[in-house]
PDB file of C-alpha atoms in Angstrom:
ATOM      1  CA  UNK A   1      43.436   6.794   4.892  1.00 59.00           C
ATOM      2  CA  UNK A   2      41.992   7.012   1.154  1.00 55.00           C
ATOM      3  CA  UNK A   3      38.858   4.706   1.221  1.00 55.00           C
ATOM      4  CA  UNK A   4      38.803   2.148  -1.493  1.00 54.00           C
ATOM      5  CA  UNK A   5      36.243   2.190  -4.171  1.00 56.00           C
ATOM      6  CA  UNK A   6      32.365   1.203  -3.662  1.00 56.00           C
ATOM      7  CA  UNK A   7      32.845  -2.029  -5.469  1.00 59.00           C
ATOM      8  CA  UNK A   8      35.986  -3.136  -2.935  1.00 79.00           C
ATOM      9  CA  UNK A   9      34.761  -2.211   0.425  1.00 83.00           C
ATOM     10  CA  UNK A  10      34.326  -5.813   1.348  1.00 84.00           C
ATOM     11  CA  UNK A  11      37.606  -7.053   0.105  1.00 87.00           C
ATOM     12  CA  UNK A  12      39.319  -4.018   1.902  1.00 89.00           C
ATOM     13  CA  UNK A  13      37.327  -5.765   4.692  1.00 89.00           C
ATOM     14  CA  UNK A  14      38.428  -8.912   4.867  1.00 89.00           C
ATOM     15  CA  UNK A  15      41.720  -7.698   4.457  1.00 93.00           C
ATOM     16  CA  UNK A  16      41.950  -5.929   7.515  1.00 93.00           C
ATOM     17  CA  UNK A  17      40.572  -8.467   9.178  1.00 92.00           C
ATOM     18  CA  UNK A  18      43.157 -10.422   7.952  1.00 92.00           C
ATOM     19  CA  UNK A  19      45.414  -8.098   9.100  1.00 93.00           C
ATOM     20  CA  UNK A  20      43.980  -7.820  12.396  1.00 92.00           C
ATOM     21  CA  UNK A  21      44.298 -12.073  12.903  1.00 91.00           C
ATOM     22  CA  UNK A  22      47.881 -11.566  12.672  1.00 93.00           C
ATOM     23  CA  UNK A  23      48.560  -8.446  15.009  1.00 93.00           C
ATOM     24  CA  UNK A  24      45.391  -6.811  17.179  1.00 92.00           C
ATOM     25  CA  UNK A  25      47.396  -4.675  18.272  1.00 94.00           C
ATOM     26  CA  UNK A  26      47.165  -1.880  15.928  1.00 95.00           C
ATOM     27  CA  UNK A  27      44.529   0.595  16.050  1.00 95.00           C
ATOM     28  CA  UNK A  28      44.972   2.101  13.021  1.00 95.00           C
ATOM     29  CA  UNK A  29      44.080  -0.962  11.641  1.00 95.00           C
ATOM     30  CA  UNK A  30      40.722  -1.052  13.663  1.00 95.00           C
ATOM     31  CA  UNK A  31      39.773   2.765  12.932  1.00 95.00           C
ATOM     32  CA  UNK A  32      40.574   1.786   9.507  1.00 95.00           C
ATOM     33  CA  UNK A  33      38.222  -1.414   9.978  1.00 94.00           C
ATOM     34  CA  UNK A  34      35.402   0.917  11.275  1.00 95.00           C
ATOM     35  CA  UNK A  35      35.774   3.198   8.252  1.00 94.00           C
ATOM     36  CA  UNK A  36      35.540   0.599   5.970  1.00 93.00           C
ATOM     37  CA  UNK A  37      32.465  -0.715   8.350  1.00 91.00           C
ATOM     38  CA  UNK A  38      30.692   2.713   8.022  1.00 92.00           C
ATOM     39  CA  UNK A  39      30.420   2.535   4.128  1.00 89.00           C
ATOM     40  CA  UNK A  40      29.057  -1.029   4.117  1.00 87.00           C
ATOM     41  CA  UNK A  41      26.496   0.365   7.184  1.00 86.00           C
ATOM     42  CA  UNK A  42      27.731  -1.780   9.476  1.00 88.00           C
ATOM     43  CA  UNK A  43      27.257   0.727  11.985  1.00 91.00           C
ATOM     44  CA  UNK A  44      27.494  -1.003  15.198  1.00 90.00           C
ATOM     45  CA  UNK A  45      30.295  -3.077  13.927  1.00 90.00           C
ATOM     46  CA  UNK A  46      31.999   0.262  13.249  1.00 93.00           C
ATOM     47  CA  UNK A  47      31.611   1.091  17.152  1.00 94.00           C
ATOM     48  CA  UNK A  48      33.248  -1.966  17.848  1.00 93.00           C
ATOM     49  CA  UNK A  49      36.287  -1.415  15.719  1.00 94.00           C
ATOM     50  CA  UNK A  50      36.580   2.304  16.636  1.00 95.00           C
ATOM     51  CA  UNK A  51      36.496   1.407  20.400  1.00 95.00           C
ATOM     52  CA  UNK A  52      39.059  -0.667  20.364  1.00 95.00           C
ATOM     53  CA  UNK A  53      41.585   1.421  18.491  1.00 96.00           C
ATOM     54  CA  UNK A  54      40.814   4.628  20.978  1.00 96.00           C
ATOM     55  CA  UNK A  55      41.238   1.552  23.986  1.00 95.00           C
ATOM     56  CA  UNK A  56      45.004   1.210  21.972  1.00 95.00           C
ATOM     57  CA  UNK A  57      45.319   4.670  21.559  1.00 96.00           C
ATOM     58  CA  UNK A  58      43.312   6.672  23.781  1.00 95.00           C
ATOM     59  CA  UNK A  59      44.911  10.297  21.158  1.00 95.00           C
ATOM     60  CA  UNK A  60      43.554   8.850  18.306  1.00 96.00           C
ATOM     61  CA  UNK A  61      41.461  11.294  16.780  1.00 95.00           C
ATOM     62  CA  UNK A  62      40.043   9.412  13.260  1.00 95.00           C
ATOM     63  CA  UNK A  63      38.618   6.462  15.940  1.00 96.00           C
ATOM     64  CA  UNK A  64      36.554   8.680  17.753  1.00 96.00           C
ATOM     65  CA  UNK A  65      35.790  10.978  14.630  1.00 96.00           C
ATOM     66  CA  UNK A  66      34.477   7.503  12.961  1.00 96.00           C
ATOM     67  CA  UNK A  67      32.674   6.627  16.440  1.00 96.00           C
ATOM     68  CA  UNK A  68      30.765   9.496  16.352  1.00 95.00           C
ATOM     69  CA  UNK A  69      29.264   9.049  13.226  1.00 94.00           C
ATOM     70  CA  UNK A  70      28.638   5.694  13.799  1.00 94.00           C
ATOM     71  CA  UNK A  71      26.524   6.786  16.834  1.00 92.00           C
ATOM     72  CA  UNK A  72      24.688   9.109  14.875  1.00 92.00           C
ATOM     73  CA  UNK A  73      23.535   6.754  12.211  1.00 90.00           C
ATOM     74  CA  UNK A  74      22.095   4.408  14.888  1.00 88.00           C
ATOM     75  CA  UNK A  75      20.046   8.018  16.504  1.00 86.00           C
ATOM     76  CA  UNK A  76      22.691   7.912  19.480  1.00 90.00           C
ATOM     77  CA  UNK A  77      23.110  11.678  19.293  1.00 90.00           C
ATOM     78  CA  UNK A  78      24.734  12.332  22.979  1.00 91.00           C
ATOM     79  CA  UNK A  79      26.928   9.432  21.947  1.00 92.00           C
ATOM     80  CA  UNK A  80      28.415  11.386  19.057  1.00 94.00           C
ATOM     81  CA  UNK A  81      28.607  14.361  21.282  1.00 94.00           C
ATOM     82  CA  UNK A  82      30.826  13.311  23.513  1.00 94.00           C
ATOM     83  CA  UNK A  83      32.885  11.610  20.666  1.00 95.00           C
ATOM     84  CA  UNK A  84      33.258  15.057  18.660  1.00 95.00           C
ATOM     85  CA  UNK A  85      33.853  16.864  22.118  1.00 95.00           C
ATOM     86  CA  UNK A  86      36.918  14.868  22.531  1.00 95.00           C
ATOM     87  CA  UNK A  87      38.195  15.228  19.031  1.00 95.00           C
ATOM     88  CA  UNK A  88      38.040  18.844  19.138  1.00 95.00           C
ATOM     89  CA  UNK A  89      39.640  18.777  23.266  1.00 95.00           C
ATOM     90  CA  UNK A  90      42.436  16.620  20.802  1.00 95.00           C
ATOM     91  CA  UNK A  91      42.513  18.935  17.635  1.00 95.00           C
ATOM     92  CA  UNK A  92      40.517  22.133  18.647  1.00 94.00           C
ATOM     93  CA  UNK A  93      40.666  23.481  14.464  1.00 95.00           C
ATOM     94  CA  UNK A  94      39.230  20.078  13.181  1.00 94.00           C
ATOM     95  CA  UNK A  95      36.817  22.109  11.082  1.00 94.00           C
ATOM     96  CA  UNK A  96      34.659  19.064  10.588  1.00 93.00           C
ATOM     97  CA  UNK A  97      34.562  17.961  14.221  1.00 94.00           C
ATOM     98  CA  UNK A  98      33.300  21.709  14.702  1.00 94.00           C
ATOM     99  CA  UNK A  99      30.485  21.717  11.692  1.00 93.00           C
ATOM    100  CA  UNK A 100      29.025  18.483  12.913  1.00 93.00           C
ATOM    101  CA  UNK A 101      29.069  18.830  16.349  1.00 93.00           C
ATOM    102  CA  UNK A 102      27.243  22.222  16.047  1.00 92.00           C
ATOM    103  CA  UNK A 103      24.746  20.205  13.779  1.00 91.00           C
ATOM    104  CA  UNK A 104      24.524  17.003  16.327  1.00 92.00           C
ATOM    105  CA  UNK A 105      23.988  19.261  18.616  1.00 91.00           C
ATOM    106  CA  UNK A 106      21.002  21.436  17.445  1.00 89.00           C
ATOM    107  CA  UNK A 107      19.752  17.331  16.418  1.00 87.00           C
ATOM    108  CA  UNK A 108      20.158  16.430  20.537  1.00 87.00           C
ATOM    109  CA  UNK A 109      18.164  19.916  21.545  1.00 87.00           C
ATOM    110  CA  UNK A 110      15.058  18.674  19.018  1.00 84.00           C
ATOM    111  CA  UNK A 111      14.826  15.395  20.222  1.00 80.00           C
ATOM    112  CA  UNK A 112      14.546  16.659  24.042  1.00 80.00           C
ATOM    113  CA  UNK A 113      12.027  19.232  22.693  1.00 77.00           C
ATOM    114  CA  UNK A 114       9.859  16.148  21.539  1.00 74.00           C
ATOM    115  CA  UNK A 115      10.285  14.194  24.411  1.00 71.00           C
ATOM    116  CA  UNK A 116       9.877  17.190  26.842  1.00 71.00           C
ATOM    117  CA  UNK A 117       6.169  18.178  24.790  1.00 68.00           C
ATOM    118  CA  UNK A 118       5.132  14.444  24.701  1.00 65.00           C
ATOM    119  CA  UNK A 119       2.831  13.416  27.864  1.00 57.00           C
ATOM    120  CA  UNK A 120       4.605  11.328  29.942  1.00 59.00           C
ATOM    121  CA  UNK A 121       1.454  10.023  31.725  1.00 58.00           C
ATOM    122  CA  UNK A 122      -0.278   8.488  28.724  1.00 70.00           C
ATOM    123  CA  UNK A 123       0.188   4.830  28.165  1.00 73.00           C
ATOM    124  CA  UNK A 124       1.320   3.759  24.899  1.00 74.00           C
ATOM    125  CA  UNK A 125      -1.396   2.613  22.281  1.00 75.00           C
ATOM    126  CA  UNK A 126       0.801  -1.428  22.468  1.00 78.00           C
ATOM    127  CA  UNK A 127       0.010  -1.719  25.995  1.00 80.00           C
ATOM    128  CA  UNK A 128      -3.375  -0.713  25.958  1.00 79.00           C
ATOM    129  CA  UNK A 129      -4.546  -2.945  23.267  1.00 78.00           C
ATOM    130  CA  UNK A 130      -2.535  -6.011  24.838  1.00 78.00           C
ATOM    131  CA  UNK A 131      -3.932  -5.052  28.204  1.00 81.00           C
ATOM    132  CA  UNK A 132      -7.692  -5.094  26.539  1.00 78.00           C
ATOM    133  CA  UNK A 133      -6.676  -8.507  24.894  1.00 74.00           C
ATOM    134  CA  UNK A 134      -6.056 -10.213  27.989  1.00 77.00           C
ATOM    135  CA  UNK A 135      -8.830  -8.524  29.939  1.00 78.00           C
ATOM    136  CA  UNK A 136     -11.428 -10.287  27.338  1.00 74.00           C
ATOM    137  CA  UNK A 137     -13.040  -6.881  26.284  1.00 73.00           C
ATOM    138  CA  UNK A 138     -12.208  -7.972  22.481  1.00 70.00           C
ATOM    139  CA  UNK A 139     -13.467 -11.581  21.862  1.00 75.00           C
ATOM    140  CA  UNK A 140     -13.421 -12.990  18.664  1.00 75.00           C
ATOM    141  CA  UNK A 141     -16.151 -14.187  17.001  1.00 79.00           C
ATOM    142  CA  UNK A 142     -17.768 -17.622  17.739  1.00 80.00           C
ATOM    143  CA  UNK A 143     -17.269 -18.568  14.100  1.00 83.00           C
ATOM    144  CA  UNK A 144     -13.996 -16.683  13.560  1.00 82.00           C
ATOM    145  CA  UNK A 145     -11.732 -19.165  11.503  1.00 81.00           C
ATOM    146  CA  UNK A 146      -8.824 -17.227  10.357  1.00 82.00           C
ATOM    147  CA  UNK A 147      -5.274 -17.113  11.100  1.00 84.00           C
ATOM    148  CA  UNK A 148      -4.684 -17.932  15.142  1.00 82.00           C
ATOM    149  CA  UNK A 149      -1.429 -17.471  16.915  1.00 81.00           C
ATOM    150  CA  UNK A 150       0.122 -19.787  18.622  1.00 81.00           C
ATOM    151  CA  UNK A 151      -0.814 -20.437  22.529  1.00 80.00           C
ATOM    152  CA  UNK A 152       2.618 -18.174  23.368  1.00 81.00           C
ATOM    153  CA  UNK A 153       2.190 -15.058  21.178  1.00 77.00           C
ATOM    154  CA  UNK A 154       4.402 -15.694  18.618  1.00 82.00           C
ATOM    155  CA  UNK A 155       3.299 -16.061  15.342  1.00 82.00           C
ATOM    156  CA  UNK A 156       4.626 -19.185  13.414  1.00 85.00           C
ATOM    157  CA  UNK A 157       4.751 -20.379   9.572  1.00 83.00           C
ATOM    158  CA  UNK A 158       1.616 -21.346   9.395  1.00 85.00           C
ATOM    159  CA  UNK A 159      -0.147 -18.526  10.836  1.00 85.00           C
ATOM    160  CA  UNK A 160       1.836 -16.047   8.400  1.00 80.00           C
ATOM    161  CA  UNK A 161       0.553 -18.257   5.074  1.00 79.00           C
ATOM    162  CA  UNK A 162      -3.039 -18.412   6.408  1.00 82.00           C
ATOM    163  CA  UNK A 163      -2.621 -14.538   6.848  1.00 80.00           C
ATOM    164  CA  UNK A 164      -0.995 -13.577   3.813  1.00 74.00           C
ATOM    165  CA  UNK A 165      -3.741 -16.441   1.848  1.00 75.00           C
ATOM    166  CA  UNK A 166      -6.327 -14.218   3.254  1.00 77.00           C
ATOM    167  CA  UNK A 167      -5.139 -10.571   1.930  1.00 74.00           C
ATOM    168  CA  UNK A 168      -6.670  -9.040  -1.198  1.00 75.00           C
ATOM    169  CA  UNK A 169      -3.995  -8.550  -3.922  1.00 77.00           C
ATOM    170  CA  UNK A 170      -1.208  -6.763  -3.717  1.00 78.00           C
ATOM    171  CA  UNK A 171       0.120  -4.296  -6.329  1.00 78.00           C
ATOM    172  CA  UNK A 172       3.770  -2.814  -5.772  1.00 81.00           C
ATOM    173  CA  UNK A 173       4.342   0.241  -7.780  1.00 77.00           C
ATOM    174  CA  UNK A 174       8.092  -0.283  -8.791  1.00 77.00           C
ATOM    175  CA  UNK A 175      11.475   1.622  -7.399  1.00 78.00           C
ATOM    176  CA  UNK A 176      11.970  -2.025  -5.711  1.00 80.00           C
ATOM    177  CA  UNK A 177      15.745  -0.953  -6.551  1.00 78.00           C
ATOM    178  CA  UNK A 178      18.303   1.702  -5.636  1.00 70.00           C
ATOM    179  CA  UNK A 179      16.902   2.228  -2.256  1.00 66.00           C
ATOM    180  CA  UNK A 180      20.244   2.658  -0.219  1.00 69.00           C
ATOM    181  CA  UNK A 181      22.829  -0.580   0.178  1.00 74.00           C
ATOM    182  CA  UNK A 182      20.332  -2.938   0.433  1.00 80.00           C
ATOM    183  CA  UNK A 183      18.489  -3.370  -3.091  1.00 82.00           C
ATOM    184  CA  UNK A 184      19.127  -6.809  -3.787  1.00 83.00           C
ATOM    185  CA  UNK A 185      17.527  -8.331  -0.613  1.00 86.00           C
ATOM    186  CA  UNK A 186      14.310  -6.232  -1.611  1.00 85.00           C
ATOM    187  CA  UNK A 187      14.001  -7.234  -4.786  1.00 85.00           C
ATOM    188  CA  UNK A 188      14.905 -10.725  -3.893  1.00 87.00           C
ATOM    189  CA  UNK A 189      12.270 -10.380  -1.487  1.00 87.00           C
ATOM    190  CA  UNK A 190       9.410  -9.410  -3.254  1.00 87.00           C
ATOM    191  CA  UNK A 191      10.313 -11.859  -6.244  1.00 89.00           C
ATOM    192  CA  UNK A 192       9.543 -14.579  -3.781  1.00 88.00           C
ATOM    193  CA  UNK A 193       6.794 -13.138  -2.635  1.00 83.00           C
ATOM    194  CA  UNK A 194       5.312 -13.074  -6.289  1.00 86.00           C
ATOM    195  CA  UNK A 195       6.812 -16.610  -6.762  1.00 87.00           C
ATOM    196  CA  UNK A 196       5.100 -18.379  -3.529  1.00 82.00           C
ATOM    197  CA  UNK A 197       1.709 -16.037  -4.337  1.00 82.00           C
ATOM    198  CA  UNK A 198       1.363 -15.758  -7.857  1.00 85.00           C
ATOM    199  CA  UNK A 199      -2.210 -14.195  -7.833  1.00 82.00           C
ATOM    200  CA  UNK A 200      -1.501 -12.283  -4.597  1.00 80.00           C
ATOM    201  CA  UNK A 201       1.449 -10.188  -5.767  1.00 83.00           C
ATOM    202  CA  UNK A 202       1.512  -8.160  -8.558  1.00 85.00           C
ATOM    203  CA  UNK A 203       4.876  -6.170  -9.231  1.00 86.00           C
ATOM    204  CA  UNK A 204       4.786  -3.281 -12.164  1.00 84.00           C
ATOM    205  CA  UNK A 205       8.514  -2.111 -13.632  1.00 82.00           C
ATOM    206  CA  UNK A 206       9.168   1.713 -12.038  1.00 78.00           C
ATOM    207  CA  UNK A 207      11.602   4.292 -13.401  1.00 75.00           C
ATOM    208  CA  UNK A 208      14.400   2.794 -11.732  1.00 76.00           C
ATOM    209  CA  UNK A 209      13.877  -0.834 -12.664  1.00 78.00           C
ATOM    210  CA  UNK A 210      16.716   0.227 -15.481  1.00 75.00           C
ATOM    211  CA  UNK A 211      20.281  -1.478 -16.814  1.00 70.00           C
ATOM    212  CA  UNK A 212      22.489   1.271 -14.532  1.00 68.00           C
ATOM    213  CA  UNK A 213      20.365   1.768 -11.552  1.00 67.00           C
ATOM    214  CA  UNK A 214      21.387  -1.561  -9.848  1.00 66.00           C
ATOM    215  CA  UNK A 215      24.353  -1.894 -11.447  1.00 73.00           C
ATOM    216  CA  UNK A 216      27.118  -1.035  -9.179  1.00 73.00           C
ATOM    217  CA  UNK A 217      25.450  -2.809  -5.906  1.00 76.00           C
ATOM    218  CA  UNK A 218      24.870  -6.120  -7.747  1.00 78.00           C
ATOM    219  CA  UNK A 219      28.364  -6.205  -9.254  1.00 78.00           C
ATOM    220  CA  UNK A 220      29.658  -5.738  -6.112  1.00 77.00           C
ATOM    221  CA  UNK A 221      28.064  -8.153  -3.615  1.00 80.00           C
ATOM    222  CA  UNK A 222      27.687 -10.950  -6.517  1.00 80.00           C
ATOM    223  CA  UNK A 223      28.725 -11.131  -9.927  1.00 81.00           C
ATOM    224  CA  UNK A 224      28.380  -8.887 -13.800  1.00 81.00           C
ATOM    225  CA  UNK A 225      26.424 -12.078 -14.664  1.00 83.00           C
ATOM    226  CA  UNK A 226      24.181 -11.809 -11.903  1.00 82.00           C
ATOM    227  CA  UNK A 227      23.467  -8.128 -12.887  1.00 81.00           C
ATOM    228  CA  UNK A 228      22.755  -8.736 -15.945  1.00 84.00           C
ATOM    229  CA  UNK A 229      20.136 -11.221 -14.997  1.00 86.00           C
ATOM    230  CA  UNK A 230      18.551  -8.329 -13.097  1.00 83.00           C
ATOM    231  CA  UNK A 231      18.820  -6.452 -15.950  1.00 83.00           C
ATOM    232  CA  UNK A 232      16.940  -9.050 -17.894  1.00 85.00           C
ATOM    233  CA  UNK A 233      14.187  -9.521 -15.557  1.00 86.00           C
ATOM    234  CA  UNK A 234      13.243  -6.069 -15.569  1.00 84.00           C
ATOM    235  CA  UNK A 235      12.408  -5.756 -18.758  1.00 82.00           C
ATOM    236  CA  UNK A 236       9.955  -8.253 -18.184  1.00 84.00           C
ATOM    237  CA  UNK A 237       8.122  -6.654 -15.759  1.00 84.00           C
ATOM    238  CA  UNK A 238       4.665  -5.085 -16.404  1.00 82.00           C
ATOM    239  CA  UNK A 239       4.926  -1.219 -16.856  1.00 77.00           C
ATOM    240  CA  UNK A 240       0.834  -1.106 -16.223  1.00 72.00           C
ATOM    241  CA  UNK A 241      -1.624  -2.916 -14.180  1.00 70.00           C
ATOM    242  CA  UNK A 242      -5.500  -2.609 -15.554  1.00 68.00           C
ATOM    243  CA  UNK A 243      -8.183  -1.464 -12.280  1.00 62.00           C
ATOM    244  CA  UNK A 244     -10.854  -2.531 -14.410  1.00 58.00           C
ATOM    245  CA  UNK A 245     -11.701  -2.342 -17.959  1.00 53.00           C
ATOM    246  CA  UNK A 246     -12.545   1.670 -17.901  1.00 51.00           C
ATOM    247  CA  UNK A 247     -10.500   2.764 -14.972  1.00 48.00           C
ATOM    248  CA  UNK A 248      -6.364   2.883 -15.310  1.00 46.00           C
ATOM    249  CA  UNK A 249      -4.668   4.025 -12.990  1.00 45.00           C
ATOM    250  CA  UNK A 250      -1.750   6.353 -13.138  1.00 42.00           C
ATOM    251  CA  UNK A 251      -0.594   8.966 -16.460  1.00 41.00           C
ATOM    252  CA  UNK A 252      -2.519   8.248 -19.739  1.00 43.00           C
ATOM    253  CA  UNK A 253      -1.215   9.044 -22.436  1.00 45.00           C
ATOM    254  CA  UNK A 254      -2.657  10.535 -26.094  1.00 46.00           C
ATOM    255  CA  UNK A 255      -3.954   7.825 -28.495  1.00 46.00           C
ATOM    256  CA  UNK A 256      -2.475   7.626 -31.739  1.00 46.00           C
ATOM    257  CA  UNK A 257      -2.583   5.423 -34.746  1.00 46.00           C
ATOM    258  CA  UNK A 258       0.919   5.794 -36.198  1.00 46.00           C
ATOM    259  CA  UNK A 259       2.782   3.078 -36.890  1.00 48.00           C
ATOM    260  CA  UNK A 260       5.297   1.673 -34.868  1.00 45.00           C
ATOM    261  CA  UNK A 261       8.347   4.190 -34.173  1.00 50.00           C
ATOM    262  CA  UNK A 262      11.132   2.618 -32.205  1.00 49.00           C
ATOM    263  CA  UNK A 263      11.992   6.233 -30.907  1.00 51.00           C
ATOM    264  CA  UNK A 264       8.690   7.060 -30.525  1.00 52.00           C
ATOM    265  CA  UNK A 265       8.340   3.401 -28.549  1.00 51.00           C
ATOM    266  CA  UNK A 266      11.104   4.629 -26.483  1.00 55.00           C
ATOM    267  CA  UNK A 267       9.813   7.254 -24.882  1.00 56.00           C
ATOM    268  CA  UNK A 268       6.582   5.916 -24.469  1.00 55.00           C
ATOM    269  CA  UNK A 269       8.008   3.337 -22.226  1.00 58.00           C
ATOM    270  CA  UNK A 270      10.109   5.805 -20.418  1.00 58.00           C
ATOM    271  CA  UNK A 271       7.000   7.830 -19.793  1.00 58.00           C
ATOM    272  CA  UNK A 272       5.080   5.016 -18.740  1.00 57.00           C
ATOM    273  CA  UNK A 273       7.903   4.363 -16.142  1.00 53.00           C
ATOM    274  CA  UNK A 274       7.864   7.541 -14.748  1.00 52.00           C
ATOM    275  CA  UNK A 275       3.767   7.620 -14.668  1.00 53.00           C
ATOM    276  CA  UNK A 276       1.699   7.557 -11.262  1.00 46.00           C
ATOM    277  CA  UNK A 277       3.634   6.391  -8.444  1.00 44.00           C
ATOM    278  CA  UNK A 278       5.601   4.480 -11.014  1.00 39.00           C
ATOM    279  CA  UNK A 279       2.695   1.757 -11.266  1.00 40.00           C
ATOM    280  CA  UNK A 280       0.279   3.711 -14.071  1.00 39.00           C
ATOM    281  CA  UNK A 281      -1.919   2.125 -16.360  1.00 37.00           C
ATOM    282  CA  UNK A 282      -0.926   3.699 -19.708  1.00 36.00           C
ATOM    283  CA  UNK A 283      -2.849   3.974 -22.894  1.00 35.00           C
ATOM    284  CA  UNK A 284      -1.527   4.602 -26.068  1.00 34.00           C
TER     285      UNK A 284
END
C-alpha cells in the first residue's frame, strides 16, 4: 500500500470507511484503515482496524506489523512484542520486524529495570495528600475565600474562573505552533485564553510563529484561507514583552541609530524571534 499524501490522510479515511460500509469483510481494507489511522495518531483506532483484519486473516502480516506500532505509540511495549514475534514466525527475513523488535525489546527490559528499582512499599505522593485532606491535618484558613470545589471533588466552571482570576499573569514564550499534529487546537487554545483574560495572558510571536511553519497542518484540516488568517495573526503578535522599565528579558541586541533598512529590519526581527526562549525583550 503507498500511503497518500499528508494533506489527504483524512479523505483516504473516509474513503475506506466508505469502503468498509459496503463490504467488512476485507481486511486489507482494515489494515489499510489502521495505516491511514497511524498517520493521523489515531492510535487506538489503528488497533481496532488492525485487529479486525488479522480476526479476517489470521496470515496477514502488514495488520499485525501496523498493530505493533500502534501499541508502541500508546507505551504498550509487550503488546508490540508479541505482534512483531508473530510477523517474523510469518516472514522470518522481514528486516524491519527484526530491527524493531530488537529495539522494542531493549525498550521492554528498561521499563522493568525502573519498575524493578522503584520501592514498591512507598505510597504514592496522590494518596497521601488526599488521605491528609480527609484526615483534617490541612485546614484552610478561617478567612480563606478563594476558589472552593464543589461538595463531590470535581471542580466545575466556576471554580476554574475564580482560579484562573486569581493567577498572576501569564507570559507564553511562542513555538505555540508546529508541535506534532495537533497545532491548531493549541493555538486555538491559548487565543481564547488571551481573549476571555486579556490582562492575564500575554502571548509573544516565537521563531516558528512563521507563513510555512503551520502551513501544511492548517491546509489540511481546514482551508488555504484559514491559513492565511494564521499567517496574518502572527505577525501581529508581540516579538518582546518589557519586565520592567530596566530589565528585558531574553537577547539584546546592539543599539544603533541608522536609519531604517528593510534588510537590516529583517533580520532584526528574525533575531528577535529566535531570542531567549523565543519570548526576549529586544532592544535596538
Amino acid at each position: 500500500m503507498a500511503l497518500p499524501l499528508p494533506s489527504k490522510y483524512r479523505q483516504s479515511l473516509d474513503l475506506y470507511t466508505a469502503t468498509l460500509n459496503k463490504n467488512p469483510f476485507d481486511p486489507i481494507v482494515w489494515s489499510n484503515r489502521a495505516a491511514v489511522r497511524l498517520k493521523l495518531e489515531e492510535h487506538c483506532l489503528a488497533i481496532a482496524d488492525a485487529s479486525r483484519a488479522i480476526e479476517l486473516n489470521p496470515r496477514f502480516v502488514k495488520a499485525y506489523f501496523r498493530r505493533a506500532l500502534a501499541n508502541l505509540a500508546i507505551i504498550k511495549p509487550k503488546g508490540a512484542v508479541t505482534d512483531l514475534k508473530k510477523v517474523l514466525q510469518l516472514e522470518p527475513n522481514n528486516a524491519s520486524a527484526k530491527a524493531q523488535l530488537d529495539a522494542t525489546q531493549k525498550l521492554l527490559r528498561h521499563l522493568q529495570f525502573e519498575a524493578a528499582i522503584s520501592s514498591k512499599d512507598e505510597v504514592a505522593t496522590s494518596i497521601k495528600i488526599r488521605d491528609q485532606l480527609a484526615q483534617g491535618i490541612a485546614p484552610l484558613e478561617k478567612d480563606y475565600a478563594g476558589p472552593m470545589l464543589s461538595p463531590d471533588g470535581k471542580p466545575t466552571v466556576e471554580f476554574v474562573d475564580s482560579l484562573l482570576a486569581r493567577l498572576r499573569p501569564t507570559r507564553f514564550y511562542g513555538d505555540f505552533v508546529d508541535r506534532g499534529s495537533w497545532s491548531n487546537e493549541i493555538v486555538l487554545v491559548l487565543f481564547a485564553y488571551k481573549w476571555l483574560y486579556p490582562k492575564k495572558a500575554f502571548l509573544n510571536r516565537g521563531n516558528h510563529e512563521t507563513a510555512d511553519m503551520n502551513k501544511g497542518e492548517t491546509e489540511k484540516k481546514y482551508s488555504v484561507v484559514t491559513y492565511k488568517l494564521f499567517e496574518e495573526v502572527f505577525t501581529a503578535l508581540p516579538l518582546a514583552t518589557l519586565v520592567s522599565a530596566t530589565l528585558p528579558h531574553g537577547q539584546t541586541l546592539p543599539e544603533s541609530q541608522e536609519s531604517y533598512n528593510p534588510q537590516r529590519h529583517e533580520v532584526i526581527l528574525r533575531r528577535a524571534r529566535w531570542s531567549l526562549q523565543s519570548g526576549g525583550c529586544v532592544v535596538v
